[in-house]
Amino acid sequence: YIGAAGGGVWKSVDAGKTWTALWHNQPSLNVGSLAIDSKKPDVVYCGTGEANGSADSYAGVGLFRSGDAGKTWKLLASSKSAGIPRRIGVIAIDPFDSTHIRIGGVRHAADDVSAMFTSRDRGKTWTRENFVTNANYWCHDIVFHPSEKGVIFASVDEQGARSGLWRSDDGGTNWKQLTKG
């Protein structure tokens, strides 16, 4: 699978020799991130919006989910109604618990939100993570450790001393800053 900033989602089944478009009637062509559930490989999540620092990047509409390897898509969480970023640059699925999903995003407009957001119900509801700050901050990357349950890493930019790499050893309840940006 690949996602394009202005071209939707594509899939190859022959090591990239040929590609099939999987994104046909969605309200946004702008894809910022993709994630595949390691326990259920036919489950694919797509975060819309370009999550970069460019002034000409385009916002998306939220988080989509496919349960059939990309043949059909459903808007799982609308940015507007769920309060999640319109520019989702990372999706991470807990390898030990597929109901635990985290997304991160950036903002470009005053009415956008940006931060890390967590769902414990496969993306139906979302909670904003405030361990960095209560203000908006950019969350660029989130990685669950593949073999150590509960260990999560995240890189953030809050334009200050709390920027850098963070780690949680308890599934995201408590975080400690490892580096300063």
PDB file of C-alpha atoms in Angstrom:
ATOM      1  CA  TYR A   1       0.000   0.000   0.000  1.00  0.00           C
ATOM      2  CA  ILE A   2       1.036   3.566  -0.632  1.00  0.00           C
ATOM      3  CA  GLY A   3      -0.725   6.828   0.005  1.00  0.00           C
ATOM      4  CA  ALA A   4      -0.140   9.919  -2.086  1.00  0.00           C
ATOM      5  CA  ALA A   5      -0.444  13.540  -1.000  1.00  0.00           C
ATOM      6  CA  GLY A   6      -2.820  14.229  -3.860  1.00  0.00           C
ATOM      7  CA  GLY A   7      -3.611  10.812  -5.255  1.00  0.00           C
ATOM      8  CA  GLY A   8      -5.328   8.623  -2.674  1.00  0.00           C
ATOM      9  CA  VAL A   9      -4.428   5.044  -1.753  1.00  0.00           C
ATOM     10  CA  TRP A  10      -2.841   2.470  -4.068  1.00  0.00           C
ATOM     11  CA  LYS A  11      -2.006  -1.228  -3.692  1.00  0.00           C
ATOM     12  CA  SER A  12       0.457  -3.543  -5.404  1.00  0.00           C
ATOM     13  CA  VAL A  13       0.385  -7.333  -5.173  1.00  0.00           C
ATOM     14  CA  ASP A  14       3.463  -7.905  -7.358  1.00  0.00           C
ATOM     15  CA  ALA A  15       6.241  -6.139  -5.416  1.00  0.00           C
ATOM     16  CA  GLY A  16       5.472  -2.754  -6.953  1.00  0.00           C
ATOM     17  CA  LYS A  17       5.502  -3.646 -10.651  1.00  0.00           C
ATOM     18  CA  THR A  18       1.839  -2.663 -11.050  1.00  0.00           C
ATOM     19  CA  TRP A  19      -0.521  -0.621  -8.874  1.00  0.00           C
ATOM     20  CA  THR A  20      -4.282  -0.506  -8.432  1.00  0.00           C
ATOM     21  CA  ALA A  21      -6.093   2.599  -7.192  1.00  0.00           C
ATOM     22  CA  LEU A  22      -8.178   1.907  -4.082  1.00  0.00           C
ATOM     23  CA  TRP A  23      -9.411   5.435  -3.477  1.00  0.00           C
ATOM     24  CA  HIS A  24     -12.337   6.358  -5.683  1.00  0.00           C
ATOM     25  CA  ASN A  25     -15.150   8.398  -4.105  1.00  0.00           C
ATOM     26  CA  GLN A  26     -13.653   9.612  -0.846  1.00  0.00           C
ATOM     27  CA  PRO A  27     -14.041  13.306   0.037  1.00  0.00           C
ATOM     28  CA  SER A  28     -10.259  13.867   0.127  1.00  0.00           C
ATOM     29  CA  LEU A  29      -7.449  12.687  -2.152  1.00  0.00           C
ATOM     30  CA  ASN A  30      -4.822  13.922   0.314  1.00  0.00           C
ATOM     31  CA  VAL A  31      -3.299  10.993   2.190  1.00  0.00           C
ATOM     32  CA  GLY A  32      -0.850  11.582   5.035  1.00  0.00           C
ATOM     33  CA  SER A  33      -0.524   8.119   6.572  1.00  0.00           C
ATOM     34  CA  LEU A  34      -1.455   4.450   6.320  1.00  0.00           C
ATOM     35  CA  ALA A  35      -1.340   1.602   8.854  1.00  0.00           C
ATOM     36  CA  ILE A  36      -2.105  -2.101   8.613  1.00  0.00           C
ATOM     37  CA  ASP A  37      -3.356  -4.062  11.614  1.00  0.00           C
ATOM     38  CA  SER A  38      -0.715  -6.773  12.182  1.00  0.00           C
ATOM     39  CA  LYS A  39      -3.327  -9.106  13.722  1.00  0.00           C
ATOM     40  CA  LYS A  40      -5.817  -8.586  10.859  1.00  0.00           C
ATOM     41  CA  PRO A  41      -3.903  -7.631   7.684  1.00  0.00           C
ATOM     42  CA  ASP A  42      -7.100  -6.887   5.743  1.00  0.00           C
ATOM     43  CA  VAL A  43      -7.744  -3.987   8.141  1.00  0.00           C
ATOM     44  CA  VAL A  44      -6.110  -0.818   6.808  1.00  0.00           C
ATOM     45  CA  TYR A  45      -6.365   2.690   8.267  1.00  0.00           C
ATOM     46  CA  CYS A  46      -5.843   5.857   6.224  1.00  0.00           C
ATOM     47  CA  GLY A  47      -5.186   9.270   7.736  1.00  0.00           C
ATOM     48  CA  THR A  48      -6.040  12.110   5.388  1.00  0.00           C
ATOM     49  CA  GLY A  49      -4.322  15.456   4.964  1.00  0.00           C
ATOM     50  CA  GLU A  50      -0.728  16.381   4.258  1.00  0.00           C
ATOM     51  CA  ALA A  51       1.098  16.521   7.574  1.00  0.00           C
ATOM     52  CA  ASN A  52       4.102  18.592   6.631  1.00  0.00           C
ATOM     53  CA  GLY A  53       5.393  22.089   7.238  1.00  0.00           C
ATOM     54  CA  SER A  54       4.671  23.367   3.758  1.00  0.00           C
ATOM     55  CA  ALA A  55       2.356  26.340   3.409  1.00  0.00           C
ATOM     56  CA  ASP A  56       0.780  24.757   0.332  1.00  0.00           C
ATOM     57  CA  SER A  57      -0.176  21.453   1.962  1.00  0.00           C
ATOM     58  CA  TYR A  58      -3.805  20.391   1.945  1.00  0.00           C
ATOM     59  CA  ALA A  59      -6.020  19.359   4.824  1.00  0.00           C
ATOM     60  CA  GLY A  60      -7.983  16.129   4.931  1.00  0.00           C
ATOM     61  CA  VAL A  61     -11.258  15.113   6.507  1.00  0.00           C
ATOM     62  CA  GLY A  62     -10.244  12.514   9.107  1.00  0.00           C
ATOM     63  CA  LEU A  63      -9.442   8.841   9.524  1.00  0.00           C
ATOM     64  CA  PHE A  64     -10.742   6.103   7.214  1.00  0.00           C
ATOM     65  CA  ARG A  65     -10.838   2.330   7.764  1.00  0.00           C
ATOM     66  CA  SER A  66     -11.062  -0.585   5.358  1.00  0.00           C
ATOM     67  CA  GLY A  67     -11.865  -4.087   6.576  1.00  0.00           C
ATOM     68  CA  ASP A  68     -11.422  -5.739   3.172  1.00  0.00           C
ATOM     69  CA  ALA A  69      -7.832  -4.861   2.188  1.00  0.00           C
ATOM     70  CA  GLY A  70      -8.798  -1.511   0.668  1.00  0.00           C
ATOM     71  CA  LYS A  71     -11.694  -2.523  -1.558  1.00  0.00           C
ATOM     72  CA  THR A  72     -14.122  -0.357   0.424  1.00  0.00           C
ATOM     73  CA  TRP A  73     -13.515   2.482   2.881  1.00  0.00           C
ATOM     74  CA  LYS A  74     -15.537   4.069   5.667  1.00  0.00           C
ATOM     75  CA  LEU A  75     -14.892   7.405   7.352  1.00  0.00           C
ATOM     76  CA  LEU A  76     -14.205   6.117  10.845  1.00  0.00           C
ATOM     77  CA  ALA A  77     -13.513   9.452  12.544  1.00  0.00           C
ATOM     78  CA  SER A  78     -14.304  12.807  11.004  1.00  0.00           C
ATOM     79  CA  SER A  79     -11.839  15.541  11.948  1.00  0.00           C
ATOM     80  CA  LYS A  80     -14.730  17.875  12.555  1.00  0.00           C
ATOM     81  CA  SER A  81     -16.898  15.646  14.753  1.00  0.00           C
ATOM     82  CA  ALA A  82     -14.132  13.618  16.475  1.00  0.00           C
ATOM     83  CA  GLY A  83     -11.899  16.650  17.085  1.00  0.00           C
ATOM     84  CA  ILE A  84      -8.835  15.009  15.526  1.00  0.00           C
ATOM     85  CA  PRO A  85      -6.295  16.686  13.207  1.00  0.00           C
ATOM     86  CA  ARG A  86      -7.124  17.473   9.583  1.00  0.00           C
ATOM     87  CA  ARG A  87      -3.514  16.585   8.738  1.00  0.00           C
ATOM     88  CA  ILE A  88      -2.799  13.076  10.085  1.00  0.00           C
ATOM     89  CA  GLY A  89       0.836  12.164   9.524  1.00  0.00           C
ATOM     90  CA  VAL A  90       1.067   8.982  11.571  1.00  0.00           C
ATOM     91  CA  ILE A  91      -1.156   6.082  12.602  1.00  0.00           C
ATOM     92  CA  ALA A  92       0.119   3.451  15.042  1.00  0.00           C
ATOM     93  CA  ILE A  93      -1.695   0.254  16.029  1.00  0.00           C
ATOM     94  CA  ASP A  94      -0.690  -1.555  19.209  1.00  0.00           C
ATOM     95  CA  PRO A  95       0.693  -4.965  18.114  1.00  0.00           C
ATOM     96  CA  PHE A  96      -0.642  -6.522  21.341  1.00  0.00           C
ATOM     97  CA  ASP A  97      -4.099  -4.892  21.277  1.00  0.00           C
ATOM     98  CA  SER A  98      -5.694  -3.847  17.961  1.00  0.00           C
ATOM     99  CA  THR A  99      -8.321  -1.784  19.793  1.00  0.00           C
ATOM    100  CA  HIS A 100      -5.509   0.622  20.859  1.00  0.00           C
ATOM    101  CA  ILE A 101      -4.743   3.078  18.059  1.00  0.00           C
ATOM    102  CA  ARG A 102      -2.800   6.347  18.171  1.00  0.00           C
ATOM    103  CA  ILE A 103      -2.635   9.102  15.572  1.00  0.00           C
ATOM    104  CA  GLY A 104      -0.533  12.225  15.330  1.00  0.00           C
ATOM    105  CA  GLY A 105      -0.933  15.341  13.294  1.00  0.00           C
ATOM    106  CA  VAL A 106       0.032  18.900  12.589  1.00  0.00           C
ATOM    107  CA  ARG A 107      -1.900  22.109  12.042  1.00  0.00           C
ATOM    108  CA  HIS A 108      -1.651  25.064   9.688  1.00  0.00           C
ATOM    109  CA  ALA A 109      -4.708  27.140  10.548  1.00  0.00           C
ATOM    110  CA  ALA A 110      -5.872  28.613  13.835  1.00  0.00           C
ATOM    111  CA  ASP A 111      -8.977  26.419  13.855  1.00  0.00           C
ATOM    112  CA  ASP A 112      -6.983  23.181  13.344  1.00  0.00           C
ATOM    113  CA  VAL A 113      -5.933  20.914  16.193  1.00  0.00           C
ATOM    114  CA  SER A 114      -2.635  19.107  16.438  1.00  0.00           C
ATOM    115  CA  ALA A 115      -1.276  16.628  18.959  1.00  0.00           C
ATOM    116  CA  MET A 116      -1.302  12.894  19.633  1.00  0.00           C
ATOM    117  CA  PHE A 117      -4.745  11.314  19.941  1.00  0.00           C
ATOM    118  CA  THR A 118      -5.605   7.904  21.382  1.00  0.00           C
ATOM    119  CA  SER A 119      -8.452   5.490  20.803  1.00  0.00           C
ATOM    120  CA  ARG A 120      -9.037   2.381  22.892  1.00  0.00           C
ATOM    121  CA  ASP A 121     -12.081   1.243  20.873  1.00  0.00           C
ATOM    122  CA  ARG A 122     -10.692   0.745  17.337  1.00  0.00           C
ATOM    123  CA  GLY A 123     -11.080   4.399  16.426  1.00  0.00           C
ATOM    124  CA  LYS A 124     -14.682   5.086  17.421  1.00  0.00           C
ATOM    125  CA  THR A 125     -13.768   7.664  20.082  1.00  0.00           C
ATOM    126  CA  TRP A 126     -10.608   9.732  20.567  1.00  0.00           C
ATOM    127  CA  THR A 127      -8.816  11.408  23.469  1.00  0.00           C
ATOM    128  CA  ARG A 128      -6.207  14.140  23.075  1.00  0.00           C
ATOM    129  CA  GLU A 129      -2.888  13.420  24.843  1.00  0.00           C
ATOM    130  CA  ASN A 130      -1.700  16.370  26.953  1.00  0.00           C
ATOM    131  CA  PHE A 131       1.542  14.920  28.356  1.00  0.00           C
ATOM    132  CA  VAL A 132       3.541  17.408  26.282  1.00  0.00           C
ATOM    133  CA  THR A 133       1.334  20.482  26.738  1.00  0.00           C
ATOM    134  CA  ASN A 134      -2.314  21.488  26.803  1.00  0.00           C
ATOM    135  CA  ALA A 135      -1.620  23.730  23.805  1.00  0.00           C
ATOM    136  CA  ASN A 136      -1.315  22.457  20.243  1.00  0.00           C
ATOM    137  CA  TYR A 137       1.877  20.574  19.427  1.00  0.00           C
ATOM    138  CA  TRP A 138       2.947  18.585  16.392  1.00  0.00           C
ATOM    139  CA  CYS A 139       3.205  14.804  16.685  1.00  0.00           C
ATOM    140  CA  HIS A 140       5.368  13.480  13.850  1.00  0.00           C
ATOM    141  CA  ASP A 141       5.831   9.818  14.682  1.00  0.00           C
ATOM    142  CA  ILE A 142       4.466   7.130  17.021  1.00  0.00           C
ATOM    143  CA  VAL A 143       5.927   3.622  17.275  1.00  0.00           C
ATOM    144  CA  PHE A 144       4.798   0.719  19.439  1.00  0.00           C
ATOM    145  CA  HIS A 145       7.662  -1.568  20.408  1.00  0.00           C
ATOM    146  CA  PRO A 146       7.056  -4.825  18.489  1.00  0.00           C
ATOM    147  CA  SER A 147       8.053  -7.196  21.308  1.00  0.00           C
ATOM    148  CA  GLU A 148       7.811  -5.200  24.564  1.00  0.00           C
ATOM    149  CA  LYS A 149       4.167  -4.774  25.527  1.00  0.00           C
ATOM    150  CA  GLY A 150       3.247  -1.249  26.622  1.00  0.00           C
ATOM    151  CA  VAL A 151       6.352   0.482  25.253  1.00  0.00           C
ATOM    152  CA  ILE A 152       5.583   3.403  22.929  1.00  0.00           C
ATOM    153  CA  PHE A 153       7.860   6.042  21.408  1.00  0.00           C
ATOM    154  CA  ALA A 154       6.710   9.396  20.013  1.00  0.00           C
ATOM    155  CA  SER A 155       8.446  12.376  18.442  1.00  0.00           C
ATOM    156  CA  VAL A 156       6.887  15.778  19.018  1.00  0.00           C
ATOM    157  CA  ASP A 157       7.495  19.442  18.309  1.00  0.00           C
ATOM    158  CA  GLU A 158       5.985  21.956  20.699  1.00  0.00           C
ATOM    159  CA  GLN A 159       8.391  24.729  19.677  1.00  0.00           C
ATOM    160  CA  GLY A 160      10.179  24.661  23.016  1.00  0.00           C
ATOM    161  CA  ALA A 161      12.023  22.578  25.594  1.00  0.00           C
ATOM    162  CA  ARG A 162       9.432  19.789  25.500  1.00  0.00           C
ATOM    163  CA  SER A 163      10.163  18.995  21.840  1.00  0.00           C
ATOM    164  CA  GLY A 164      11.956  15.733  21.171  1.00  0.00           C
ATOM    165  CA  LEU A 165      11.574  11.996  21.650  1.00  0.00           C
ATOM    166  CA  TRP A 166       9.252  10.655  24.355  1.00  0.00           C
ATOM    167  CA  ARG A 167       8.758   7.141  25.773  1.00  0.00           C
ATOM    168  CA  SER A 168       5.990   5.409  27.672  1.00  0.00           C
ATOM    169  CA  ASP A 169       6.550   2.044  29.365  1.00  0.00           C
ATOM    170  CA  ASP A 170       2.951   1.559  30.504  1.00  0.00           C
ATOM    171  CA  GLY A 171       0.877   1.765  27.314  1.00  0.00           C
ATOM    172  CA  GLY A 172       0.690   5.540  27.239  1.00  0.00           C
ATOM    173  CA  THR A 173      -0.431   6.471  30.742  1.00  0.00           C
ATOM    174  CA  ASN A 174       2.906   8.005  31.775  1.00  0.00           C
ATOM    175  CA  TRP A 175       5.528   9.519  29.470  1.00  0.00           C
ATOM    176  CA  LYS A 176       9.121  10.615  29.950  1.00  0.00           C
ATOM    177  CA  GLN A 177      11.161  12.804  27.664  1.00  0.00           C
ATOM    178  CA  LEU A 178      14.249  11.051  26.282  1.00  0.00           C
ATOM    179  CA  THR A 179      15.734  13.839  24.149  1.00  0.00           C
ATOM    180  CA  LYS A 180      15.183  17.533  23.751  1.00  0.00           C
ATOM    181  CA  GLY A 181      14.681  19.002  20.308  1.00  0.00           C
TER     182      GLY A 181
END
